[in-house]
mmCIF file of C-alpha atoms in Angstrom:
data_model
loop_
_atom_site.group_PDB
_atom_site.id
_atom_site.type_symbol
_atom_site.label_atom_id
_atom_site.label_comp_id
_atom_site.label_asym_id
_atom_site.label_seq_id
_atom_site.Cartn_x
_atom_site.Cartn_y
_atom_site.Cartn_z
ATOM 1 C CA UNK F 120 92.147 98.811 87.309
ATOM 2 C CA UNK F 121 91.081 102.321 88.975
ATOM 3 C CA UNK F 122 87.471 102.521 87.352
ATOM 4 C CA UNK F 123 87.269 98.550 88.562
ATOM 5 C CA UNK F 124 85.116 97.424 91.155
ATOM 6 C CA UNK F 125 86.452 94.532 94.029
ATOM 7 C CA UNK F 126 85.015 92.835 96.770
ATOM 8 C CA UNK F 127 86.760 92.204 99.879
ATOM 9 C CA UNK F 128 86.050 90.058 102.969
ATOM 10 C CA UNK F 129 86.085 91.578 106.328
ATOM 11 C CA UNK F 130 85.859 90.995 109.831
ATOM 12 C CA UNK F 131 82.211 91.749 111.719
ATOM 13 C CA UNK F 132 83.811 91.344 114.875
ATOM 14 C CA UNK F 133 86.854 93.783 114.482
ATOM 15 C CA UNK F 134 87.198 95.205 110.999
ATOM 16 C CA UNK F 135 90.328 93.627 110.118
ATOM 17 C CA UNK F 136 90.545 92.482 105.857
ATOM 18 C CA UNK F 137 91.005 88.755 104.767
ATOM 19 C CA UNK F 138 94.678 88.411 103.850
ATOM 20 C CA UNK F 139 96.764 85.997 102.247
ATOM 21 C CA UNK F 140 100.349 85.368 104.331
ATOM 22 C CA UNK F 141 102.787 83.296 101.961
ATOM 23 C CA UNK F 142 105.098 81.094 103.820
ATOM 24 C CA UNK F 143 107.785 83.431 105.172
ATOM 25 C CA UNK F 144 111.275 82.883 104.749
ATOM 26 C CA UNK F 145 114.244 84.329 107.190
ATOM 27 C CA UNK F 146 114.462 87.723 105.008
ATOM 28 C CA UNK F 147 110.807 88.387 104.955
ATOM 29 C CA UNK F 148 109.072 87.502 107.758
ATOM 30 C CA UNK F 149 105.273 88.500 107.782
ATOM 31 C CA UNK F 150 103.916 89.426 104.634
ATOM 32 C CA UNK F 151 100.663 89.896 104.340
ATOM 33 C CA UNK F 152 98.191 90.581 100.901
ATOM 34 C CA UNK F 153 95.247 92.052 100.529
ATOM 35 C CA UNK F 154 92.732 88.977 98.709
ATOM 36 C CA UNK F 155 90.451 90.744 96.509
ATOM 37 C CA UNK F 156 88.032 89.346 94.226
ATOM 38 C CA UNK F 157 86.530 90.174 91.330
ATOM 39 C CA UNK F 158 82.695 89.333 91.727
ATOM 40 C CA UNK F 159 80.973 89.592 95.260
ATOM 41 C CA UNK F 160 79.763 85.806 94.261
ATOM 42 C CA UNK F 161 83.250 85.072 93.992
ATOM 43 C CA UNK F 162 84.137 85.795 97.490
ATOM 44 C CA UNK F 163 80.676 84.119 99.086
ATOM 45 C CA UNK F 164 82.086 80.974 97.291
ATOM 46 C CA UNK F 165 85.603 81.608 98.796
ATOM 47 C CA UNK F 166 83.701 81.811 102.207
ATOM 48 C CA UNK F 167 81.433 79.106 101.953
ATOM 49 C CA UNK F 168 84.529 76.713 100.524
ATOM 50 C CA UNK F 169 86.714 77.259 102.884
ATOM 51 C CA UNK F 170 85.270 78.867 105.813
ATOM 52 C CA UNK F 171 81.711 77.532 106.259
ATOM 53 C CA UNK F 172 82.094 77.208 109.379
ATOM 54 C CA UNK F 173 83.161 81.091 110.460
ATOM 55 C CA UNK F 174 81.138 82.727 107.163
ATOM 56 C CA UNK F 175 78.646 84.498 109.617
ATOM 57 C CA UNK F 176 81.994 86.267 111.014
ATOM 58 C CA UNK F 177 82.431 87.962 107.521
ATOM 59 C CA UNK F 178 80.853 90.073 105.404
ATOM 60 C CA UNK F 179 81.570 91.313 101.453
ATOM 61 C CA UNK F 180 82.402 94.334 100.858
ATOM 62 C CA UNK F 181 82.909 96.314 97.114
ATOM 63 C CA UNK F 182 85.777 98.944 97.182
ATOM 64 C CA UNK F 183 86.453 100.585 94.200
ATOM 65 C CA UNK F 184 89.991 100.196 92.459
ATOM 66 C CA UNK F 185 91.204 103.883 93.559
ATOM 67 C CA UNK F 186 90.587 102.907 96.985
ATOM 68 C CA UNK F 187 92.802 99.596 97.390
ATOM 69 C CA UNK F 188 96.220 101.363 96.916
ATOM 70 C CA UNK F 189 94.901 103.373 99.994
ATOM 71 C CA UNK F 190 94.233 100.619 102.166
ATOM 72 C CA UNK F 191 97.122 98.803 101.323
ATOM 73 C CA UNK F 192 99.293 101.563 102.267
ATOM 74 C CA UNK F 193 97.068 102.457 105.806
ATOM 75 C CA UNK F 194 96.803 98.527 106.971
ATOM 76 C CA UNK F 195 100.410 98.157 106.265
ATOM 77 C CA UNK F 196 100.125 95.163 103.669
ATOM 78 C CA UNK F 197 102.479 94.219 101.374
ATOM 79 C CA UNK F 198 100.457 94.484 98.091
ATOM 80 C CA UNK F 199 97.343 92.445 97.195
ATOM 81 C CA UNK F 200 96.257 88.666 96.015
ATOM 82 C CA UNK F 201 94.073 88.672 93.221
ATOM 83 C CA UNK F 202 91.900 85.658 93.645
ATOM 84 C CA UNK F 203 91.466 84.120 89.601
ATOM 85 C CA UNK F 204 89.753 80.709 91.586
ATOM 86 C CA UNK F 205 87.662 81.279 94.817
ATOM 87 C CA UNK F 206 87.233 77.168 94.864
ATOM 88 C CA UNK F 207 91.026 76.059 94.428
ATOM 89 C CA UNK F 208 92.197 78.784 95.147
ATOM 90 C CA UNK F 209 94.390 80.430 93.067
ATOM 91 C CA UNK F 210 95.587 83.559 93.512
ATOM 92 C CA UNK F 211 98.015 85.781 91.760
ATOM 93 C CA UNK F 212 100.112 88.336 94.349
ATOM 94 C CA UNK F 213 101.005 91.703 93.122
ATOM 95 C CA UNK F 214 103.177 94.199 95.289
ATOM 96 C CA UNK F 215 102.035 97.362 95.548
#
């Protein structure tokens, strides 16, 4: 996973990451995951799927798999979603 090469989806307007926020229950209120993706196609398909509409908002960016402990720890999320299906989706959270 460190050698490993993911794409995110950020903001253009303010920087801020694409996360995933599973319904929150009285003991957890806000989590939040990183969604990362394992092809950069993968996430223009996520985009185009299910944000068509806002995709010019976004861009794709690769971050290598060193780096995404690092983020997850300075943005303050909760671990990250691995997205296995950008069209369903279907993603598999991991805490960090």
């Amino acid at each position: 996973m460190l050698s490993q090469v993911y794409h995110v989806i950020r903001s253009r307007t303010d920087g801020k990451y694409l996360v995933a926020r599973p319904q929150a229950d009285d003991d957890r209120p806000e989590l939040s995951y990183l969604l990362l993706f394992r092809a950069d196609y993968e996430a223009l398909s996520y985009l185009n799927t299910h944000g068509a509409d806002m995709r010019s908002h976004f861009a794709v960016e690769s971050v290598v798999g060193n780096q995404v402990a690092a983020i997850v720890h300075r943005w303050g999320f909760h671990g990250i979603g691995l997205v296995l299906d950008p069209l369903i989706p279907s993603v598999e959270f991991m805490s960090i």
